[in-house]
Amino acid sequence: MTDLKNIRNFSIVAHIDHGKSTIADRLISHCGGLSDREMSEQVLDNMDIERERGITIKAQTVRLNYKAQDGETYVLNLMDTPGHVDFGYEVSRSLSACEGSLLVVDASQGVEAQTLANVYQAIEADHDLITVLNKMDLPAAEPERVKAQIEDVIGLDASDAIAVSAKTGMGIPDVLEAVVQNLPAPSGDANAPLKALLVDSWYDPYLGVMTLVRVKDGTLKKGMKIRMMASGASHVVERVGVFCPKPDMVDQLGPGEVGFINAGVKTVSDAKVGDTITEERKPCSDALPGFKPSVPVVFCGMFPMDTAEFTMLREALEKLSLNDSSFSFEAETSAALGFGFRCGFLGLLHMEVIRERLAREFNLELISTAPSVVYHLNMSDGSVLEMHNPADMPEVTRINNIEEPWIKATIMTPDEYLGSVLTLCTERRGEQIDLTYAGSRAMVVYRLPLNEVVFDFYDRLKSVTKGYASFDYQMDSYIEGDLVKVSILVNSDPVDALSMIVHREQSETRGRAICARLKDLVPRQMFKIALQAAIGGKVIARETISALRKDVTAKCYGGDVSRKKKLLEKQKEGKKRMRQFGKVDIPQDAFFKALQMGDN
């Protein structure tokens, strides 16, 4: 067991693409965690999606042995965290298992929106911070300007910030020395009853459920019978190990140490992230505070292309929810799409990543409905309902008003794009709260309805600022809005999968757009098909798909014109009857393309 004063637990926090994972690579190779042959770029990003997109999705832990200049050998537990706003929950979990953080700032880009959000999380977790200026090898690096920005915007003293280039390895030894000298050692009592925090859990196809733990007090040994305090489940520890970054088996984990255990956990509900693990025979008196449960803000329905794959989809979602506790799901049915699940996510990128993981890791072909947010319906009988799906909306006569979620968004942008950003936010019904400057970058704070942000706000923001703006948001409050449900009717039948909640002012534009889109997607029939967008009984937009016609007069050559007229009248009658009883089957891919419409 390592002496407590020689352990350091720290995480790396930064904005997207400021070089967290590359610094983690350099620290691993400097401490000899992996040989040069085993090293690869972003070695801790082990998911295919992470490597392809160049982003971190899951926080990863690695244990390094470092021989400091004072001759002592230290154990460093490093946590590499994601930078995207959608994975902020991963960051908060990792921070709770550490005592300090490296704040990484790009020396050319400076402080960005997500830098602020992650620093505030670290300060809330009572962390000691070490400031690191990365990418110092770039010709565009401006360390003095960025140091001044850190002091102005965040309020941290940056005079002793460490200059680093994660690409070339410059300054990495200074970072390790600073971690050892400036960050506090963990506290804990090895003789007290076992108290450990369950930081993360994931599913391994060979070993079952693996759990990552941070031991606060006592020791966690192989063969020990443990109990999860929240779920009350008991298990026997089969294996204890640490990631170096390859799994390495150890006999026990002492106070302050971070490692993984296998305890024959079979069900997802038994390994709740944030739970406290204690010994069955000698339990600790009170549980650790755990984490605030994550609140999903974006919902969408997921349906298998082939209805026979419904059970496979359920199993896949259960395994994924173990690996990602910020994602929730419940079963639902749709007249158009069959059986599926209503899933809740922390944002659009989170939704996209989960969909891609289901497709890759479980070979599932899915249709997902348009993303929607949670509305609060104040009913005329005084009750309040939560509505996740526009199709579940009760009759308008029973509703007093509808409240929608608003967010507080922080946007940082170079000065020349400020006008475009303000125009975009105003178009989306935004209310400006604040506008300040940090050097040549403007920091705008807006309140925006989440409904307007979930479609394509981030893409539009990136395109109007040529990719230079950064965006971060947090939930603010629910505010009453003039919202209506737009139903889409195909041949007078409502299609529940395409209904949406929009602001009354935009209902006509959105209704027109989706009808025009469907006109190109729904195949023609032998009869005319009307595509309509309606609010209640009032039709606000319409497109007509013309009928396929058989030339019934082809065999009438010559003779009286009344013969042709008679045949055409007969055809007209037939088409009228067909239209009355005809059923329009919309192909699955037409749904998919219509739902991908965004705001175009």
Coordinates of C-alpha atoms in Angstrom, one line a residue:
M1 CA 0.0 0.0 0.0
T2 CA 1.4 3.4 -0.9
D3 CA 2.0 6.0 1.7
L4 CA -0.7 8.7 1.6
K5 CA 1.8 11.6 1.4
N6 CA 3.2 10.1 -1.8
I7 CA -0.2 10.0 -3.7
R8 CA -1.5 12.7 -5.9
N9 CA -4.9 12.5 -7.6
F10 CA -5.5 15.1 -10.3
S11 CA -7.6 15.7 -13.4
I12 CA -6.9 17.7 -16.6
V13 CA -9.6 20.3 -17.5
A14 CA -9.8 22.5 -20.6
H15 CA -11.9 23.6 -23.5
I16 CA -12.3 21.3 -26.6
D17 CA -9.1 20.8 -28.6
H18 CA -6.8 22.6 -26.1
G19 CA -4.7 19.4 -25.8
K20 CA -5.8 17.5 -22.7
S21 CA -5.4 14.0 -24.2
T22 CA -2.1 14.8 -25.8
I23 CA -0.7 16.2 -22.5
A24 CA -2.0 12.9 -20.9
D25 CA 0.0 11.0 -23.6
R26 CA 3.2 12.9 -22.8
L27 CA 2.8 12.4 -19.0
I28 CA 2.3 8.6 -19.6
S29 CA 5.3 8.2 -21.8
H30 CA 7.5 10.4 -19.5
C31 CA 6.6 8.2 -16.5
G32 CA 7.2 5.0 -18.5
G33 CA 3.6 3.8 -18.3
L34 CA 3.9 2.5 -21.9
S35 CA 6.9 1.7 -24.0
D36 CA 7.4 3.8 -27.2
R37 CA 6.2 0.9 -29.3
E38 CA 2.9 0.7 -27.3
M39 CA 2.3 4.4 -27.4
S40 CA -0.3 5.8 -29.8
E41 CA -1.8 9.3 -30.2
Q42 CA -4.6 9.9 -27.6
V43 CA -3.8 6.6 -26.0
L44 CA -6.6 7.0 -23.4
D45 CA -9.3 7.7 -26.0
N46 CA -10.0 4.0 -26.6
M47 CA -13.4 4.3 -28.4
D48 CA -13.4 4.3 -32.3
I49 CA -15.7 7.4 -32.2
E50 CA -13.3 9.3 -30.0
R51 CA -10.4 8.6 -32.3
E52 CA -12.3 9.5 -35.5
R53 CA -13.9 12.7 -34.1
G54 CA -10.7 13.6 -32.2
I55 CA -12.7 14.2 -29.0
T56 CA -12.8 12.7 -25.5
I57 CA -16.2 11.3 -24.6
K58 CA -15.5 9.1 -21.5
A59 CA -13.2 10.3 -18.7
Q60 CA -10.3 7.8 -18.4
T61 CA -8.0 7.0 -15.4
V62 CA -4.3 6.1 -15.4
R63 CA -1.9 5.4 -12.6
L64 CA 1.7 6.6 -13.1
N65 CA 4.8 6.0 -10.9
Y66 CA 7.0 9.2 -10.9
K67 CA 10.5 9.6 -9.3
A68 CA 10.7 13.2 -8.3
Q69 CA 13.7 15.4 -8.0
D70 CA 13.7 15.0 -4.2
G71 CA 14.4 11.3 -4.7
E72 CA 10.9 10.2 -3.5
T73 CA 8.7 8.0 -5.7
Y74 CA 5.1 9.2 -6.1
V75 CA 2.0 7.5 -7.4
L76 CA 0.0 9.9 -9.7
N77 CA -3.6 9.1 -10.5
L78 CA -4.5 11.1 -13.6
M79 CA -8.0 11.6 -15.0
D80 CA -8.3 12.8 -18.6
T81 CA -11.8 14.5 -18.9
P82 CA -13.9 15.5 -21.9
G83 CA -14.2 19.2 -23.0
H84 CA -17.6 19.3 -24.7
V85 CA -20.6 20.8 -22.8
D86 CA -22.6 17.6 -23.4
F87 CA -20.1 15.6 -21.3
G88 CA -19.9 18.0 -18.4
Y89 CA -21.3 15.3 -16.2
E90 CA -18.2 13.1 -16.9
V91 CA -16.1 16.0 -15.8
S92 CA -17.9 16.6 -12.5
R93 CA -17.6 12.9 -11.6
S94 CA -13.9 12.8 -12.3
L95 CA -13.3 16.0 -10.2
S96 CA -15.0 14.5 -7.2
A97 CA -12.4 11.7 -7.2
C98 CA -9.4 14.1 -7.2
E99 CA -7.9 16.9 -5.0
G100 CA -6.3 19.0 -7.8
S101 CA -6.5 19.9 -11.5
L102 CA -4.3 21.0 -14.3
L103 CA -6.0 23.9 -16.1
V104 CA -4.8 23.6 -19.7
V105 CA -5.2 26.7 -21.9
D106 CA -4.2 27.0 -25.6
A107 CA -1.5 29.7 -25.8
S108 CA -2.9 30.8 -29.2
Q109 CA -6.6 30.6 -28.7
G110 CA -6.8 31.8 -25.0
V111 CA -9.7 31.3 -22.6
E112 CA -12.9 29.9 -24.2
A113 CA -16.4 29.3 -23.0
Q114 CA -15.8 25.7 -21.9
T115 CA -12.6 26.7 -20.1
L116 CA -14.7 28.9 -17.9
A117 CA -17.4 26.2 -17.3
N118 CA -14.8 23.5 -16.4
V119 CA -12.7 25.8 -14.1
Y120 CA -15.8 26.8 -12.2
Q121 CA -16.6 23.1 -11.7
A122 CA -13.1 22.5 -10.4
I123 CA -13.3 25.5 -8.0
E124 CA -16.7 24.2 -6.8
A125 CA -15.0 20.8 -6.1
D126 CA -12.5 22.7 -3.9
H127 CA -9.5 21.9 -6.1
D128 CA -6.0 23.4 -6.1
L129 CA -5.3 24.5 -9.7
I130 CA -2.0 24.5 -11.7
T131 CA -2.2 26.6 -14.9
V132 CA -0.6 25.2 -18.0
L133 CA -0.2 27.0 -21.3
N134 CA -0.1 24.4 -24.1
K135 CA 0.9 24.7 -27.8
M136 CA 3.8 27.0 -27.1
D137 CA 5.5 25.7 -30.2
L138 CA 3.0 27.4 -32.5
P139 CA 4.1 30.6 -34.2
A140 CA 0.7 32.1 -33.2
A141 CA 1.3 31.5 -29.4
E142 CA 0.9 34.7 -27.3
P143 CA 1.6 33.6 -23.7
E144 CA 1.6 37.1 -22.2
R145 CA -1.8 38.0 -23.7
V146 CA -3.3 34.6 -22.6
K147 CA -1.9 35.0 -19.1
A148 CA -3.6 38.5 -18.8
Q149 CA -6.8 36.9 -20.1
I150 CA -6.7 34.2 -17.5
E151 CA -6.3 36.8 -14.8
D152 CA -9.1 39.1 -16.2
V153 CA -11.7 36.5 -17.2
I154 CA -11.2 33.7 -14.6
G155 CA -9.5 35.6 -11.8
L156 CA -6.6 33.2 -11.3
D157 CA -3.0 34.3 -10.8
A158 CA -1.2 33.1 -14.0
S159 CA 2.2 34.6 -13.4
D160 CA 3.7 31.2 -12.7
A161 CA 1.8 29.3 -15.5
I162 CA 3.9 26.5 -17.0
A163 CA 4.8 26.8 -20.7
V164 CA 4.3 23.4 -22.4
S165 CA 4.1 21.9 -25.9
A166 CA 2.4 18.6 -25.6
K167 CA 3.4 17.8 -29.2
T168 CA 7.1 18.2 -28.7
G169 CA 7.2 17.2 -25.0
M170 CA 8.6 20.6 -23.9
G171 CA 7.8 21.5 -20.3
I172 CA 6.4 18.1 -19.3
P173 CA 8.9 17.5 -16.5
D174 CA 8.0 20.9 -15.0
V175 CA 4.3 19.8 -15.0
L176 CA 5.1 16.6 -13.1
E177 CA 7.2 18.5 -10.5
A178 CA 4.4 21.1 -10.1
V179 CA 1.9 18.3 -9.5
V180 CA 4.1 16.7 -6.8
Q181 CA 5.0 20.0 -5.1
N182 CA 1.8 22.1 -5.4
L183 CA -1.1 19.7 -5.3
P184 CA -2.3 18.3 -1.9
A185 CA -2.0 14.6 -0.9
P186 CA -5.3 12.9 -0.2
S187 CA -6.5 12.3 3.3
G188 CA -7.9 9.0 4.7
D189 CA -7.6 6.4 7.5
A190 CA -6.4 2.9 6.6
N191 CA -7.8 1.4 9.8
A192 CA -11.3 2.9 9.6
P193 CA -14.3 0.9 8.0
L194 CA -14.1 0.8 4.2
K195 CA -15.6 3.8 2.5
A196 CA -15.1 4.0 -1.3
L197 CA -16.8 6.1 -4.0
L198 CA -18.1 4.4 -7.2
V199 CA -16.8 6.8 -9.8
D200 CA -17.7 4.9 -13.0
S201 CA -18.9 1.6 -14.3
W202 CA -18.9 -0.1 -17.7
Y203 CA -19.6 -3.4 -19.3
D204 CA -16.9 -5.8 -20.4
P205 CA -18.0 -8.7 -22.6
Y206 CA -15.7 -11.1 -20.9
L207 CA -15.7 -9.9 -17.2
G208 CA -19.2 -8.4 -16.9
V209 CA -19.6 -5.2 -15.0
M210 CA -16.3 -3.4 -14.1
T211 CA -16.4 -0.6 -11.5
L212 CA -13.9 2.2 -11.0
V213 CA -13.6 3.2 -7.3
R214 CA -11.8 5.9 -5.3
V215 CA -11.0 4.6 -1.8
K216 CA -11.6 7.3 0.9
D217 CA -11.1 5.2 4.1
G218 CA -10.1 1.6 4.9
T219 CA -8.7 -0.9 2.4
L220 CA -10.4 -2.8 -0.4
K221 CA -9.1 -6.3 -0.8
K222 CA -9.6 -9.3 -3.0
G223 CA -12.1 -11.8 -1.5
M224 CA -13.8 -9.1 0.7
K225 CA -17.6 -9.1 0.8
I226 CA -18.8 -5.6 -0.1
R227 CA -22.1 -3.8 0.0
M228 CA -23.4 -1.0 -2.2
M229 CA -25.1 1.4 0.2
A230 CA -27.7 2.9 -2.2
S231 CA -28.9 -0.3 -3.8
G232 CA -28.2 -2.6 -0.7
A233 CA -26.7 -5.3 -3.0
S234 CA -23.8 -7.4 -1.6
H235 CA -21.0 -8.9 -3.7
V236 CA -17.6 -10.6 -3.2
V237 CA -14.6 -8.8 -4.8
E238 CA -13.1 -11.2 -7.4
R239 CA -10.3 -9.0 -8.8
V240 CA -8.7 -5.7 -7.8
G241 CA -6.5 -3.7 -10.2
V242 CA -5.2 -0.4 -11.4
F243 CA -4.8 1.0 -15.0
C244 CA -1.2 1.8 -15.8
P245 CA -2.8 2.4 -18.5
K246 CA -3.0 -1.4 -19.1
P247 CA -4.9 -3.3 -16.4
D248 CA -2.6 -4.4 -13.7
M249 CA -3.8 -6.7 -10.8
V250 CA -3.0 -5.7 -7.2
D251 CA -3.9 -7.3 -3.8
Q252 CA -5.5 -4.3 -2.3
L253 CA -6.4 -0.6 -2.7
G254 CA -5.7 1.8 0.3
P255 CA -7.0 5.3 1.2
G256 CA -6.5 7.8 -1.6
E257 CA -6.0 5.2 -4.3
V258 CA -8.0 4.9 -7.5
G259 CA -8.5 1.5 -9.2
F260 CA -11.1 -1.0 -10.6
I261 CA -12.8 -4.0 -9.1
N262 CA -14.7 -7.0 -10.5
A263 CA -17.4 -8.2 -8.1
G264 CA -19.7 -10.4 -10.1
V265 CA -22.2 -7.6 -10.5
K266 CA -24.9 -8.8 -12.9
T267 CA -27.4 -6.1 -13.2
V268 CA -27.0 -2.5 -14.2
S269 CA -29.1 -1.1 -11.3
D270 CA -26.6 -2.6 -8.7
A271 CA -23.7 -0.5 -9.9
K272 CA -25.1 3.1 -9.6
V273 CA -22.4 5.7 -10.3
G274 CA -22.0 7.9 -7.1
D275 CA -22.8 5.0 -4.8
T276 CA -20.7 4.3 -1.6
I277 CA -19.1 0.9 -1.3
T278 CA -18.5 -0.4 2.2
E279 CA -17.6 -3.8 3.8
E280 CA -20.6 -6.1 4.6
R281 CA -19.3 -7.1 8.1
K282 CA -18.0 -3.7 9.2
P283 CA -19.9 -1.0 7.4
C284 CA -19.2 2.7 7.6
S285 CA -21.7 4.8 9.4
D286 CA -22.7 7.3 6.7
A287 CA -22.5 7.3 2.9
L288 CA -20.5 9.7 0.8
P289 CA -22.5 12.6 -0.8
G290 CA -22.2 11.1 -4.3
F291 CA -23.1 13.1 -7.4
K292 CA -26.1 15.2 -8.4
P293 CA -28.2 13.1 -10.7
S294 CA -27.8 14.4 -14.3
V295 CA -30.9 15.9 -15.8
P296 CA -31.6 15.1 -19.5
V297 CA -32.5 18.1 -21.5
V298 CA -33.0 16.7 -25.0
F299 CA -35.3 13.8 -25.8
C300 CA -35.8 11.7 -28.9
G301 CA -37.5 8.4 -29.8
M302 CA -35.3 5.6 -31.1
F303 CA -37.0 2.8 -33.0
P304 CA -35.4 -0.3 -34.7
M305 CA -35.7 -0.5 -38.5
D306 CA -36.7 -4.1 -38.0
T307 CA -39.3 -4.5 -35.3
A308 CA -37.8 -7.9 -34.4
E309 CA -34.7 -6.2 -33.1
F310 CA -36.6 -4.5 -30.3
T311 CA -35.3 -6.8 -27.6
M312 CA -31.7 -6.4 -28.9
L313 CA -32.2 -2.6 -28.7
R314 CA -33.3 -2.9 -25.1
E315 CA -30.3 -5.0 -24.1
A316 CA -28.0 -2.6 -25.9
L317 CA -29.5 0.4 -24.2
E318 CA -29.1 -1.3 -20.8
K319 CA -25.4 -2.0 -21.4
L320 CA -24.8 1.6 -22.6
S321 CA -26.7 3.2 -19.7
L322 CA -24.3 1.3 -17.4
N323 CA -21.4 2.9 -19.2
D324 CA -23.0 6.3 -19.4
S325 CA -25.2 7.1 -16.4
S326 CA -26.2 10.5 -17.8
F327 CA -28.4 8.8 -20.4
S328 CA -32.0 7.6 -19.7
F329 CA -34.6 5.6 -21.6
E330 CA -38.1 4.3 -21.3
A331 CA -40.3 2.2 -23.7
E332 CA -42.8 3.9 -26.0
T333 CA -44.9 3.0 -29.0
S334 CA -45.7 4.9 -32.1
A335 CA -48.4 4.2 -34.7
A336 CA -46.0 4.9 -37.5
L337 CA -42.8 3.4 -36.2
G338 CA -43.9 0.6 -33.9
F339 CA -42.1 -0.3 -30.6
G340 CA -39.1 1.7 -29.5
F341 CA -37.7 3.8 -26.7
R342 CA -37.9 7.5 -25.6
C343 CA -34.3 8.4 -24.7
G344 CA -33.0 11.4 -22.7
F345 CA -29.7 13.1 -23.4
L346 CA -27.6 16.0 -22.1
G347 CA -27.3 17.5 -25.6
L348 CA -27.3 16.9 -29.3
L349 CA -23.7 15.7 -29.5
H350 CA -24.5 13.3 -26.7
M351 CA -27.5 12.0 -28.7
E352 CA -25.4 11.6 -31.9
V353 CA -22.6 9.7 -30.0
I354 CA -25.1 7.3 -28.4
R355 CA -26.8 6.6 -31.8
E356 CA -23.4 5.9 -33.4
R357 CA -22.3 3.7 -30.5
L358 CA -25.6 1.7 -30.9
A359 CA -24.9 1.3 -34.6
R360 CA -21.3 0.3 -34.2
E361 CA -21.0 -1.7 -31.0
F362 CA -24.4 -3.5 -31.3
N363 CA -25.0 -3.5 -35.1
L364 CA -28.4 -1.9 -34.8
E365 CA -30.1 0.1 -37.6
L366 CA -32.2 2.8 -36.0
I367 CA -34.7 5.5 -36.8
S368 CA -34.6 8.5 -34.4
T369 CA -37.4 11.0 -34.2
A370 CA -36.8 14.8 -34.1
P371 CA -35.2 15.9 -30.9
S372 CA -37.5 17.7 -28.4
V373 CA -37.2 19.2 -25.0
V374 CA -39.3 18.7 -21.8
Y375 CA -42.3 21.1 -21.5
H376 CA -44.3 21.8 -18.4
L377 CA -48.1 21.9 -19.0
N378 CA -50.2 23.8 -16.5
M379 CA -53.6 22.1 -16.7
S380 CA -56.9 23.9 -16.0
D381 CA -57.5 21.5 -13.0
G382 CA -54.4 23.0 -11.3
S383 CA -52.1 20.0 -12.0
V384 CA -48.7 20.2 -13.8
L385 CA -47.7 17.6 -16.4
E386 CA -44.3 17.0 -17.9
M387 CA -44.4 16.4 -21.7
H388 CA -41.5 14.7 -23.4
N389 CA -43.2 13.8 -26.7
P390 CA -45.3 16.2 -28.8
A391 CA -47.6 13.3 -29.7
D392 CA -48.7 13.0 -26.0
M393 CA -50.1 16.5 -25.9
P394 CA -53.6 16.6 -24.3
E395 CA -56.5 18.6 -25.7
V396 CA -55.8 22.3 -25.9
T397 CA -59.0 23.1 -23.9
R398 CA -57.6 21.4 -20.9
I399 CA -54.3 23.4 -20.9
N400 CA -54.0 26.8 -19.2
N401 CA -50.5 27.5 -20.5
I402 CA -47.2 25.8 -21.6
E403 CA -43.8 26.5 -20.1
E404 CA -40.6 25.8 -22.0
P405 CA -37.1 25.5 -20.7
W406 CA -34.7 28.4 -21.2
I407 CA -30.9 28.3 -21.0
K408 CA -28.2 30.8 -20.1
A409 CA -25.6 30.6 -22.9
T410 CA -22.1 32.0 -22.9
I411 CA -20.6 32.7 -26.3
M412 CA -17.1 33.9 -26.9
T413 CA -16.3 35.2 -30.3
P414 CA -13.7 37.4 -32.1
D415 CA -14.9 41.0 -32.4
E416 CA -15.5 41.0 -36.1
Y417 CA -18.2 38.3 -35.9
L418 CA -20.1 39.9 -33.0
G419 CA -22.9 41.3 -35.2
S420 CA -23.6 37.9 -36.8
V421 CA -23.8 36.2 -33.4
L422 CA -26.2 38.8 -32.0
T423 CA -28.4 38.5 -35.1
L424 CA -28.5 34.7 -34.8
C425 CA -29.4 34.9 -31.1
T426 CA -32.1 37.5 -31.7
E427 CA -33.6 35.3 -34.5
R428 CA -33.8 32.4 -32.0
R429 CA -35.9 34.6 -29.5
G430 CA -32.9 35.3 -27.3
E431 CA -32.6 38.0 -24.7
Q432 CA -29.2 39.6 -24.1
I433 CA -28.0 39.7 -20.5
D434 CA -24.3 40.8 -20.8
L435 CA -21.6 41.8 -23.2
T436 CA -18.0 42.2 -22.1
Y437 CA -14.6 42.1 -23.7
A438 CA -11.4 40.1 -22.9
G439 CA -8.8 41.6 -25.3
S440 CA -10.2 41.4 -28.9
R441 CA -12.7 38.6 -27.9
A442 CA -16.3 39.5 -27.0
M443 CA -18.1 37.4 -24.3
V444 CA -21.9 37.5 -24.8
V445 CA -24.3 36.1 -22.3
Y446 CA -27.8 35.3 -23.7
R447 CA -30.9 33.7 -22.4
L448 CA -32.3 31.4 -25.1
P449 CA -35.2 28.9 -25.3
L450 CA -33.7 25.4 -25.4
N451 CA -36.2 24.5 -28.1
E452 CA -34.5 26.9 -30.5
V453 CA -31.0 25.6 -29.7
V454 CA -31.5 21.8 -30.0
F455 CA -31.9 21.8 -33.8
D456 CA -29.0 23.4 -35.5
F457 CA -28.0 26.4 -33.4
Y458 CA -24.4 25.2 -32.8
D459 CA -23.8 24.5 -36.5
R460 CA -25.2 27.9 -37.5
L461 CA -23.0 29.6 -34.8
K462 CA -19.9 27.9 -36.2
S463 CA -20.7 28.8 -39.7
V464 CA -21.4 32.6 -39.0
T465 CA -18.1 32.9 -37.1
K466 CA -16.0 30.7 -39.4
G467 CA -15.5 28.2 -36.5
Y468 CA -14.0 30.7 -34.1
A469 CA -16.8 31.0 -31.6
S470 CA -17.1 28.8 -28.5
F471 CA -20.4 28.1 -26.8
D472 CA -21.4 26.8 -23.4
Y473 CA -24.7 26.7 -21.6
Q474 CA -26.5 25.8 -18.4
M475 CA -30.2 25.3 -17.7
D476 CA -31.8 28.5 -16.4
S477 CA -35.6 28.2 -15.7
Y478 CA -39.0 27.4 -17.2
I479 CA -40.9 30.4 -18.8
E480 CA -44.4 30.5 -20.2
G481 CA -44.4 30.8 -24.0
D482 CA -47.0 31.0 -26.8
L483 CA -46.4 27.5 -28.0
V484 CA -48.5 25.3 -30.4
K485 CA -48.4 21.8 -31.5
V486 CA -48.1 21.4 -35.3
S487 CA -49.5 18.1 -36.6
I488 CA -48.6 16.7 -40.0
L489 CA -51.5 15.0 -41.9
V490 CA -50.9 12.6 -44.8
N491 CA -54.1 12.0 -46.7
S492 CA -56.0 13.4 -43.7
D493 CA -54.3 10.9 -41.3
P494 CA -52.1 12.4 -38.5
V495 CA -48.5 11.1 -38.4
D496 CA -47.5 11.2 -34.7
A497 CA -43.8 10.7 -35.4
L498 CA -43.6 14.0 -37.3
S499 CA -45.6 16.3 -34.9
M500 CA -43.6 19.1 -33.2
I501 CA -44.0 21.9 -30.7
V502 CA -43.0 25.3 -32.0
H503 CA -43.6 29.0 -31.2
R504 CA -46.7 30.3 -32.8
E505 CA -44.8 32.9 -34.9
Q506 CA -42.6 30.2 -36.5
S507 CA -45.3 27.5 -36.9
E508 CA -46.2 28.4 -40.5
T509 CA -42.6 28.5 -41.7
R510 CA -41.8 25.1 -40.0
G511 CA -45.0 23.5 -41.3
R512 CA -44.4 24.6 -44.9
A513 CA -40.8 23.4 -44.8
I514 CA -41.7 19.9 -43.6
C515 CA -44.6 19.6 -46.1
A516 CA -42.3 20.6 -49.0
R517 CA -39.7 18.1 -47.8
L518 CA -42.3 15.3 -47.5
K519 CA -43.5 16.0 -51.1
D520 CA -40.2 14.8 -52.4
L521 CA -40.0 11.8 -50.1
V522 CA -43.4 10.2 -50.1
P523 CA -43.8 8.0 -53.2
R524 CA -46.7 8.8 -55.6
Q525 CA -49.8 6.6 -55.5
M526 CA -52.7 6.0 -57.9
F527 CA -54.6 8.8 -56.2
K528 CA -53.8 12.4 -55.2
I529 CA -52.2 12.7 -51.7
A530 CA -52.7 15.8 -49.6
L531 CA -49.8 16.7 -47.2
Q532 CA -51.0 19.2 -44.6
A533 CA -49.6 20.9 -41.5
A534 CA -52.3 21.9 -39.0
I535 CA -52.6 23.5 -35.6
G536 CA -55.7 21.8 -34.1
G537 CA -58.4 22.0 -36.8
K538 CA -56.7 24.9 -38.8
V539 CA -54.5 23.9 -41.7
I540 CA -51.5 26.3 -42.0
A541 CA -49.6 24.7 -44.9
R542 CA -50.4 22.2 -47.7
E543 CA -48.7 20.4 -50.6
T544 CA -50.3 17.9 -53.0
I545 CA -48.6 14.9 -54.5
S546 CA -50.2 14.3 -57.9
A547 CA -51.6 10.9 -58.8
L548 CA -50.0 8.3 -61.2
R549 CA -52.4 8.0 -64.2
K550 CA -53.1 5.1 -66.4
D551 CA -54.1 6.2 -69.9
V552 CA -57.6 4.7 -70.0
T553 CA -58.4 6.2 -73.4
A554 CA -55.5 4.5 -75.2
K555 CA -57.8 1.9 -76.9
C556 CA -60.3 4.6 -78.1
Y557 CA -59.1 5.8 -81.4
G558 CA -61.6 7.6 -83.6
G559 CA -65.4 7.5 -82.8
D560 CA -67.4 9.8 -80.6
V561 CA -65.7 11.9 -77.9
S562 CA -68.4 10.9 -75.4
R563 CA -66.8 7.4 -75.2
K564 CA -63.6 8.9 -74.0
K565 CA -65.4 11.2 -71.5
K566 CA -67.3 8.3 -70.1
L567 CA -64.0 6.4 -69.4
L568 CA -62.4 9.4 -67.9
E569 CA -65.4 10.0 -65.6
K570 CA -65.3 6.3 -64.5
Q571 CA -61.6 6.7 -63.7
K572 CA -62.3 9.8 -61.7
E573 CA -64.9 8.0 -59.6
G574 CA -62.5 5.1 -59.0
K575 CA -59.7 7.5 -57.9
K576 CA -62.1 9.3 -55.6
R577 CA -63.1 6.0 -53.9
M578 CA -59.4 4.9 -53.8
R579 CA -58.5 8.1 -52.0
Q580 CA -61.3 7.6 -49.5
F581 CA -60.1 4.1 -48.6
G582 CA -56.5 4.2 -49.7
K583 CA -53.8 3.9 -47.1
V584 CA -50.5 5.7 -47.7
D585 CA -47.5 3.8 -46.4
I586 CA -44.7 6.2 -45.8
P587 CA -41.3 4.4 -46.2
Q588 CA -39.0 4.4 -43.1
D589 CA -36.2 6.3 -44.9
A590 CA -38.7 9.1 -45.7
F591 CA -39.3 9.5 -42.0
F592 CA -35.7 9.6 -41.4
K593 CA -34.9 12.2 -44.0
A594 CA -37.9 14.4 -43.0
L595 CA -36.8 14.3 -39.4
Q596 CA -33.2 15.3 -40.3
M597 CA -34.6 18.5 -41.8
G598 CA -33.4 20.7 -38.9
D599 CA -34.4 24.3 -39.7
N600 CA -33.6 24.3 -43.4

